[in-house]
Structure formats: structure tokens, C-alpha cells
CSV table of N, CA, C and O in Angstrom, one decimal:
chain,number,residue,atom,x,y,z
P,1,MET,N,36.6,17.6,-4.0
P,1,MET,CA,36.9,18.9,-3.6
P,1,MET,C,36.1,19.9,-4.5
P,1,MET,O,35.0,19.6,-4.9
P,2,PHE,N,36.7,20.9,-4.9
P,2,PHE,CA,36.0,21.9,-5.8
P,2,PHE,C,36.1,21.6,-7.2
P,2,PHE,O,37.2,21.5,-7.8
P,3,PHE,N,35.0,21.3,-7.9
P,3,PHE,CA,35.0,20.8,-9.3
P,3,PHE,C,35.8,19.6,-9.5
P,3,PHE,O,36.4,19.4,-10.6
P,4,ASP,N,35.8,18.7,-8.6
P,4,ASP,CA,36.6,17.4,-8.7
P,4,ASP,C,38.0,17.7,-8.9
P,4,ASP,O,38.7,16.9,-9.6
P,5,ILE,N,38.6,18.7,-8.4
P,5,ILE,CA,40.0,19.0,-8.5
P,5,ILE,C,40.7,18.6,-7.2
P,5,ILE,O,40.3,19.0,-6.1
P,6,GLY,N,41.7,17.7,-7.3
P,6,GLY,CA,42.4,17.2,-6.2
P,6,GLY,C,43.4,18.2,-5.7
P,6,GLY,O,43.7,19.2,-6.3
P,7,LEU,N,44.1,17.7,-4.7
P,7,LEU,CA,45.2,18.6,-4.0
P,7,LEU,C,46.3,18.8,-5.0
P,7,LEU,O,46.8,19.9,-5.1
P,8,LEU,N,46.8,17.8,-5.7
P,8,LEU,CA,47.9,18.0,-6.7
P,8,LEU,C,47.5,18.9,-7.8
P,8,LEU,O,48.4,19.7,-8.2
P,9,GLU,N,46.3,18.8,-8.3
P,9,GLU,CA,45.9,19.7,-9.4
P,9,GLU,C,45.9,21.2,-8.9
P,9,GLU,O,46.3,22.1,-9.6
P,10,MET,N,45.3,21.4,-7.6
P,10,MET,CA,45.3,22.7,-7.1
P,10,MET,C,46.7,23.3,-6.9
P,10,MET,O,47.0,24.4,-7.1
P,11,LEU,N,47.6,22.4,-6.4
P,11,LEU,CA,49.0,22.8,-6.2
P,11,LEU,C,49.6,23.2,-7.6
P,11,LEU,O,50.3,24.2,-7.7
P,12,ALA,N,49.4,22.4,-8.6
P,12,ALA,CA,49.9,22.7,-9.9
P,12,ALA,C,49.4,24.0,-10.5
P,12,ALA,O,50.1,24.9,-11.0
P,13,ILE,N,48.1,24.3,-10.3
P,13,ILE,CA,47.5,25.6,-10.7
P,13,ILE,C,48.1,26.7,-10.0
P,13,ILE,O,48.4,27.8,-10.5
P,14,PHE,N,48.3,26.5,-8.7
P,14,PHE,CA,49.0,27.6,-7.9
P,14,PHE,C,50.4,27.9,-8.3
P,14,PHE,O,50.8,29.1,-8.5
P,15,VAL,N,51.2,26.9,-8.6
P,15,VAL,CA,52.5,27.0,-9.1
P,15,VAL,C,52.6,27.7,-10.4
P,15,VAL,O,53.3,28.7,-10.6
P,16,ILE,N,51.7,27.3,-11.3
P,16,ILE,CA,51.6,28.0,-12.6
P,16,ILE,C,51.2,29.4,-12.5
P,16,ILE,O,51.7,30.3,-13.2
P,17,ALA,N,50.2,29.7,-11.6
P,17,ALA,CA,49.8,31.1,-11.4
P,17,ALA,C,50.9,31.9,-10.8
P,17,ALA,O,51.1,33.1,-11.2
P,18,VAL,N,51.7,31.4,-9.9
P,18,VAL,CA,52.9,32.1,-9.4
P,18,VAL,C,53.9,32.4,-10.5
P,18,VAL,O,54.4,33.5,-10.6
P,19,VAL,N,54.1,31.4,-11.3
P,19,VAL,CA,55.1,31.6,-12.4
P,19,VAL,C,54.6,32.6,-13.4
P,19,VAL,O,55.4,33.5,-13.8
P,20,VAL,N,53.3,32.5,-13.8
P,20,VAL,CA,52.8,33.4,-14.8
P,20,VAL,C,52.6,34.8,-14.3
P,20,VAL,O,53.0,35.8,-14.9
P,21,LEU,N,51.9,34.9,-13.1
P,21,LEU,CA,51.6,36.3,-12.6
P,21,LEU,C,52.7,36.9,-11.8
P,21,LEU,O,52.7,38.1,-11.7
P,22,GLY,N,53.4,36.1,-11.1
P,22,GLY,CA,54.4,36.6,-10.2
P,22,GLY,C,53.8,36.8,-8.8
P,22,GLY,O,52.6,37.0,-8.7
P,23,PRO,N,54.7,36.8,-7.8
P,23,PRO,CA,54.1,37.0,-6.5
P,23,PRO,C,53.5,38.3,-6.2
P,23,PRO,O,52.7,38.5,-5.2
P,24,GLU,N,53.8,39.3,-7.0
P,24,GLU,CA,53.3,40.7,-6.7
P,24,GLU,C,51.8,40.8,-7.2
P,24,GLU,O,51.0,41.4,-6.5
P,25,LYS,N,51.5,40.2,-8.3
P,25,LYS,CA,50.2,40.3,-8.9
P,25,LYS,C,49.2,39.2,-8.5
P,25,LYS,O,48.0,39.3,-8.6
P,26,LEU,N,49.7,38.1,-7.9
P,26,LEU,CA,48.9,37.0,-7.5
P,26,LEU,C,47.8,37.3,-6.5
P,26,LEU,O,46.7,36.9,-6.7
P,27,PRO,N,48.1,38.1,-5.4
P,27,PRO,CA,47.0,38.3,-4.4
P,27,PRO,C,45.8,39.1,-5.1
P,27,PRO,O,44.7,38.9,-4.8
P,28,LYS,N,46.2,40.1,-5.9
P,28,LYS,CA,45.1,40.8,-6.6
P,28,LYS,C,44.3,39.9,-7.5
P,28,LYS,O,43.1,40.0,-7.6
P,29,ALA,N,45.0,39.0,-8.3
P,29,ALA,CA,44.3,38.1,-9.2
P,29,ALA,C,43.4,37.2,-8.4
P,29,ALA,O,42.2,36.9,-8.8
P,30,ILE,N,43.8,36.7,-7.2
P,30,ILE,CA,43.0,35.8,-6.4
P,30,ILE,C,41.8,36.5,-5.9
P,30,ILE,O,40.7,36.0,-5.9
P,31,SER,N,42.0,37.8,-5.4
P,31,SER,CA,40.8,38.5,-4.9
P,31,SER,C,39.8,38.8,-6.0
P,31,SER,O,38.6,38.8,-5.8
P,32,GLN,N,40.3,39.1,-7.2
P,32,GLN,CA,39.4,39.4,-8.4
P,32,GLN,C,38.6,38.1,-8.7
P,32,GLN,O,37.4,38.1,-9.0
P,33,THR,N,39.3,37.0,-8.7
P,33,THR,CA,38.7,35.7,-9.0
P,33,THR,C,37.7,35.3,-8.0
P,33,THR,O,36.6,34.9,-8.4
P,34,SER,N,38.0,35.5,-6.7
P,34,SER,CA,37.0,35.2,-5.7
P,34,SER,C,35.8,36.1,-5.8
P,34,SER,O,34.7,35.7,-5.5
P,35,ALA,N,36.0,37.4,-6.1
P,35,ALA,CA,34.9,38.3,-6.3
P,35,ALA,C,34.0,37.9,-7.4
P,35,ALA,O,32.8,37.9,-7.3
P,36,LEU,N,34.6,37.4,-8.5
P,36,LEU,CA,33.8,36.9,-9.6
P,36,LEU,C,33.0,35.7,-9.3
P,36,LEU,O,31.9,35.6,-9.6
P,37,ILE,N,33.6,34.8,-8.5
P,37,ILE,CA,32.9,33.6,-8.1
P,37,ILE,C,31.8,34.0,-7.2
P,37,ILE,O,30.7,33.4,-7.3
P,38,ARG,N,32.0,34.9,-6.3
P,38,ARG,CA,30.9,35.4,-5.4
P,38,ARG,C,29.7,36.0,-6.2
P,38,ARG,O,28.5,35.7,-5.9
P,39,LYS,N,30.0,36.8,-7.3
P,39,LYS,CA,29.0,37.4,-8.1
P,39,LYS,C,28.2,36.3,-8.9
P,39,LYS,O,27.0,36.4,-9.0
P,40,VAL,N,28.9,35.3,-9.4
P,40,VAL,CA,28.3,34.3,-10.2
P,40,VAL,C,27.4,33.4,-9.2
P,40,VAL,O,26.3,33.1,-9.6
P,41,ARG,N,27.9,33.1,-8.1
P,41,ARG,CA,27.1,32.4,-7.1
P,41,ARG,C,25.9,33.2,-6.7
P,41,ARG,O,24.8,32.6,-6.6
P,42,SER,N,26.0,34.5,-6.4
P,42,SER,CA,24.9,35.3,-6.1
P,42,SER,C,23.8,35.4,-7.2
P,42,SER,O,22.6,35.3,-6.9
P,43,PHE,N,24.3,35.5,-8.4
P,43,PHE,CA,23.4,35.5,-9.6
P,43,PHE,C,22.7,34.2,-9.7
P,43,PHE,O,21.5,34.2,-9.9
P,44,SER,N,23.4,33.1,-9.5
P,44,SER,CA,22.7,31.8,-9.7
P,44,SER,C,21.7,31.6,-8.6
P,44,SER,O,20.6,31.0,-8.8
P,45,ASP,N,22.0,32.0,-7.3
P,45,ASP,CA,21.1,31.9,-6.2
P,45,ASP,C,19.8,32.7,-6.5
P,45,ASP,O,18.7,32.2,-6.2
P,46,SER,N,20.0,33.9,-6.9
P,46,SER,CA,18.9,34.8,-7.2
P,46,SER,C,18.0,34.3,-8.3
P,46,SER,O,16.8,34.3,-8.3
P,47,ALA,N,18.7,33.7,-9.4
P,47,ALA,CA,17.9,33.1,-10.5
P,47,ALA,C,17.1,31.9,-10.0
P,47,ALA,O,16.0,31.8,-10.4
P,48,ARG,N,17.7,31.1,-9.2
P,48,ARG,CA,17.0,29.9,-8.6
P,48,ARG,C,15.8,30.3,-7.8
P,48,ARG,O,14.7,29.8,-7.9
P,49,ASP,N,16.0,31.3,-6.9
P,49,ASP,CA,15.0,31.8,-6.1
P,49,ASP,C,13.8,32.4,-6.9
P,49,ASP,O,12.7,32.2,-6.6
P,50,GLU,N,14.2,33.1,-8.0
P,50,GLU,CA,13.2,33.7,-8.9
P,50,GLU,C,12.4,32.7,-9.6
P,50,GLU,O,11.2,32.8,-9.7
P,51,ILE,N,13.0,31.6,-10.0
P,51,ILE,CA,12.3,30.5,-10.7
P,51,ILE,C,11.4,29.8,-9.7
P,51,ILE,O,10.2,29.6,-10.0
P,52,ARG,N,11.8,29.6,-8.5
P,52,ARG,CA,11.0,29.0,-7.5
P,52,ARG,C,9.8,29.9,-7.1
P,52,ARG,O,8.7,29.4,-7.0
P,53,ARG,N,10.0,31.2,-7.1
P,53,ARG,CA,8.9,32.1,-6.8
P,53,ARG,C,7.9,32.1,-7.9
P,53,ARG,O,6.7,32.1,-7.7
P,54,GLU,N,8.4,32.1,-9.2
P,54,GLU,CA,7.5,32.0,-10.3
P,54,GLU,C,6.7,30.7,-10.4
P,54,GLU,O,5.6,30.7,-10.9
P,55,LEU,N,7.3,29.6,-10.0
P,55,LEU,CA,6.6,28.3,-10.1
P,55,LEU,C,5.5,28.2,-9.1
P,55,LEU,O,4.6,27.5,-9.3
P,56,GLY,N,5.6,28.9,-8.0
P,56,GLY,CA,4.6,28.9,-7.0
P,56,GLY,C,4.9,28.0,-5.8
P,56,GLY,O,5.8,27.2,-5.9
P,57,PRO,N,4.0,28.1,-4.8
P,57,PRO,CA,4.3,27.3,-3.6
P,57,PRO,C,4.2,25.8,-3.8
P,57,PRO,O,4.8,25.0,-3.1
P,58,GLU,N,3.4,25.3,-4.7
P,58,GLU,CA,3.2,23.9,-4.9
P,58,GLU,C,4.4,23.2,-5.5
P,58,GLU,O,4.6,22.0,-5.4
P,59,LEU,N,5.3,24.0,-6.1
P,59,LEU,CA,6.6,23.4,-6.7
P,59,LEU,C,7.8,24.0,-5.9
P,59,LEU,O,8.9,24.0,-6.5
P,60,ALA,N,7.6,24.5,-4.7
P,60,ALA,CA,8.7,25.1,-4.0
P,60,ALA,C,9.8,24.2,-3.7
P,60,ALA,O,11.0,24.6,-3.6
P,61,ASP,N,9.5,22.9,-3.5
P,61,ASP,CA,10.5,21.9,-3.1
P,61,ASP,C,11.1,21.2,-4.3
P,61,ASP,O,11.9,20.3,-4.2
P,62,LEU,N,10.8,21.7,-5.5
P,62,LEU,CA,11.4,21.2,-6.8
P,62,LEU,C,12.9,21.5,-6.8
P,62,LEU,O,13.4,22.6,-6.6
P,63,GLN,N,13.7,20.4,-7.1
P,63,GLN,CA,15.1,20.6,-7.2
P,63,GLN,C,15.5,20.6,-8.7
P,63,GLN,O,14.8,20.1,-9.5
P,64,LEU,N,16.6,21.2,-9.0
P,64,LEU,CA,17.0,21.3,-10.4
P,64,LEU,C,17.3,20.0,-11.0
P,64,LEU,O,17.1,19.8,-12.2
P,65,HIS,N,17.9,19.0,-10.2
P,65,HIS,CA,18.1,17.7,-10.8
P,65,HIS,C,16.9,17.0,-11.2
P,65,HIS,O,16.9,16.0,-11.9
P,66,ASP,N,15.7,17.4,-10.6
P,66,ASP,CA,14.4,16.8,-11.0
P,66,ASP,C,14.1,17.2,-12.4
P,66,ASP,O,13.2,16.5,-13.1
P,67,LEU,N,14.6,18.3,-13.0
P,67,LEU,CA,14.3,18.7,-14.3
P,67,LEU,C,15.3,18.1,-15.4
P,67,LEU,O,15.2,18.4,-16.5
P,68,HIS,N,16.2,17.3,-14.9
P,68,HIS,CA,17.2,16.7,-15.8
P,68,HIS,C,16.4,15.7,-16.7
P,68,HIS,O,15.5,15.0,-16.3
P,69,PRO,N,16.7,15.6,-18.0
P,69,PRO,CA,16.0,14.8,-18.9
P,69,PRO,C,15.9,13.3,-18.5
P,69,PRO,O,14.9,12.6,-18.7
P,70,HIS,N,17.0,12.8,-18.0
P,70,HIS,CA,17.0,11.4,-17.5
P,70,HIS,C,16.0,11.2,-16.4
P,70,HIS,O,15.3,10.2,-16.3
P,71,ALA,N,16.0,12.1,-15.4
P,71,ALA,CA,15.1,12.0,-14.3
P,71,ALA,C,13.6,12.1,-14.8
P,71,ALA,O,12.8,11.4,-14.3
P,72,LEU,N,13.4,13.0,-15.7
P,72,LEU,CA,12.0,13.2,-16.2
P,72,LEU,C,11.6,11.9,-17.0
P,72,LEU,O,10.5,11.4,-16.8
P,73,ALA,N,12.5,11.3,-17.8
P,73,ALA,CA,12.2,10.1,-18.5
P,73,ALA,C,11.9,9.0,-17.6
P,73,ALA,O,11.0,8.2,-17.8
P,74,GLN,N,12.7,8.8,-16.6
P,74,GLN,CA,12.6,7.7,-15.6
P,74,GLN,C,11.2,7.9,-14.9
P,74,GLN,O,10.5,6.9,-14.7
P,75,LYS,N,10.9,9.1,-14.4
P,75,LYS,CA,9.6,9.3,-13.7
P,75,LYS,C,8.5,8.9,-14.7
P,75,LYS,O,7.5,8.4,-14.2
P,76,ALA,N,8.6,9.3,-15.9
P,76,ALA,CA,7.5,9.0,-16.9
P,76,ALA,C,7.4,7.5,-17.2
P,76,ALA,O,6.3,7.0,-17.3
P,77,LEU,N,8.5,6.8,-17.3
P,77,LEU,CA,8.4,5.4,-17.6
P,77,LEU,C,8.2,4.5,-16.5
P,77,LEU,O,7.5,3.5,-16.6
P,78,THR,N,8.8,4.8,-15.3
P,78,THR,CA,8.7,3.8,-14.2
P,78,THR,C,7.8,4.3,-13.1
P,78,THR,O,7.5,3.6,-12.2
P,79,GLY,N,7.6,5.6,-13.0
P,79,GLY,CA,6.8,6.1,-11.9
P,79,GLY,C,7.7,6.3,-10.7
P,79,GLY,O,7.2,6.6,-9.6
P,80,ALA,N,9.0,6.2,-10.8
P,80,ALA,CA,9.9,6.3,-9.7
P,80,ALA,C,9.9,7.8,-9.3
P,80,ALA,O,10.0,8.7,-10.1
P,81,GLU,N,9.9,8.1,-8.0
P,81,GLU,CA,9.8,9.5,-7.5
P,81,GLU,C,11.1,10.0,-6.9
P,81,GLU,O,11.4,11.1,-6.9
P,82,ASN,N,11.9,9.1,-6.4
P,82,ASN,CA,13.0,9.5,-5.5
P,82,ASN,C,14.4,9.5,-6.1
P,82,ASN,O,15.1,10.5,-6.0
P,83,GLU,N,14.8,8.5,-6.8
P,83,GLU,CA,16.1,8.4,-7.3
P,83,GLU,C,16.2,7.8,-8.7
P,83,GLU,O,15.3,7.1,-9.1
P,84,LEU,N,17.3,8.0,-9.3
P,84,LEU,CA,17.6,7.5,-10.6
P,84,LEU,C,18.1,6.1,-10.5
P,84,LEU,O,19.0,5.8,-9.7
P,85,VAL,N,17.7,5.2,-11.4
P,85,VAL,CA,18.3,3.9,-11.5
P,85,VAL,C,19.0,3.8,-12.9
P,85,VAL,O,18.4,4.0,-13.9
P,86,PRO,N,20.3,3.6,-12.9
P,86,PRO,CA,21.0,3.7,-14.2
P,86,PRO,C,20.5,2.7,-15.2
P,86,PRO,O,20.3,3.0,-16.3
P,87,HIS,N,20.3,1.5,-14.8
P,87,HIS,CA,19.8,0.5,-15.7
P,87,HIS,C,18.9,-0.5,-15.0
P,87,HIS,O,19.1,-0.8,-13.8
P,88,ALA,N,17.9,-0.9,-15.6
P,88,ALA,CA,16.9,-1.8,-15.0
P,88,ALA,C,17.6,-3.2,-14.8
P,88,ALA,O,18.3,-3.7,-15.7
P,89,THR,N,17.5,-3.8,-13.7
P,89,THR,CA,18.2,-5.0,-13.4
P,89,THR,C,17.2,-6.2,-13.4
P,89,THR,O,17.6,-7.3,-13.1
P,90,THR,N,15.9,-5.9,-13.7
P,90,THR,CA,15.0,-7.0,-13.8
P,90,THR,C,15.2,-7.8,-15.0
P,90,THR,O,15.5,-7.2,-16.1
P,91,SER,N,15.1,-9.1,-14.9
P,91,SER,CA,15.3,-9.9,-16.1
P,91,SER,C,14.0,-10.6,-16.5
P,91,SER,O,13.3,-11.2,-15.6
P,92,ALA,N,13.6,-10.4,-17.7
P,92,ALA,CA,12.4,-11.0,-18.2
P,92,ALA,C,12.7,-12.3,-18.9
P,92,ALA,O,13.7,-12.5,-19.6
P,93,LYS,N,11.9,-13.3,-18.7
P,93,LYS,CA,12.1,-14.6,-19.3
P,93,LYS,C,11.6,-14.5,-20.8
P,93,LYS,O,10.7,-13.8,-21.1
P,94,PRO,N,12.3,-15.2,-21.7
P,94,PRO,CA,12.0,-15.0,-23.1
P,94,PRO,C,10.6,-15.4,-23.4
P,94,PRO,O,10.0,-14.9,-24.4
P,95,ASP,N,10.1,-16.4,-22.7
P,95,ASP,CA,8.7,-16.9,-23.1
P,95,ASP,C,7.6,-16.1,-22.3
P,95,ASP,O,6.5,-16.4,-22.6
P,96,SER,N,8.0,-15.2,-21.4
P,96,SER,CA,6.9,-14.5,-20.7
P,96,SER,C,6.5,-13.3,-21.6
P,96,SER,O,7.2,-12.6,-22.3
P,97,PRO,N,5.1,-13.0,-21.6
P,97,PRO,CA,4.6,-11.9,-22.4
P,97,PRO,C,5.1,-10.6,-21.8
P,97,PRO,O,5.1,-10.4,-20.6
P,98,VAL,N,5.3,-9.6,-22.7
P,98,VAL,CA,5.7,-8.3,-22.2
P,98,VAL,C,4.5,-7.4,-22.4
P,98,VAL,O,4.0,-7.3,-23.5
P,99,SER,N,4.1,-6.7,-21.4
P,99,SER,CA,3.0,-5.8,-21.5
P,99,SER,C,3.4,-4.5,-22.1
P,99,SER,O,4.5,-4.0,-21.9
P,100,PRO,N,2.6,-3.9,-23.0
P,100,PRO,CA,2.9,-2.7,-23.7
P,100,PRO,C,2.9,-1.5,-22.6
P,100,PRO,O,2.2,-1.6,-21.7
P,101,PRO,N,3.6,-0.5,-22.9
P,101,PRO,CA,3.6,0.7,-22.0
P,101,PRO,C,2.2,1.3,-22.0
P,101,PRO,O,1.6,1.3,-23.0
P,102,ALA,N,1.9,1.9,-20.9
P,102,ALA,CA,0.5,2.5,-20.8
P,102,ALA,C,0.6,3.9,-21.4
P,102,ALA,O,1.5,4.6,-21.5
């Protein structure tokens, strides 16, 4: 769901909000929170669009997860372009020579 929050967690947050804020103030707090979430989402969308515009058309399809250090290291070491591999599963024999990285 939203931020990996399950149904029981959302229900607990709602019950706590009703107890703390009361039923009179809860609708106003929900509307203020949703307005804040909309503003943050709008800001992040505009920042992402500005970054893509500054990078130019050749990098327009660049995704933010492509800039993650693990993804960059994997691309540099293995030449993999599409997805991350958590651990290499290839097994080298102890007597086989290991070629140095290029």
C-alpha cells in the first residue's frame, strides 16, 4: 500500500488520530495533510522535470533508480544495462585463472 503500511497500521493511525484530535478537528487535519502531500508531490514532479530538461534529450529516458550507487557500480563492473543482480551466482573453480578487471 502507501509506504508499505498495511490495513491494520492505517486503522491504528486513524484511531490514534481520532483520539488525539477528536472528531471535530480530524477532517481539517486530513485536508491539510492531503494538501501538503499534493504540494510535495507537485514539487518533486517539477524538480524531476527540471532535471530531465537540464540533462537534455539524450538523457530524457533516464530514471532516478539508474543514479543509485549500486546501479552505477553494477553497470561499471558488469556492463549490465537493465536490472540489478544482488549477488553474482557464477562459481569460479579454484584452479581457474581469474582475469583482472579492465
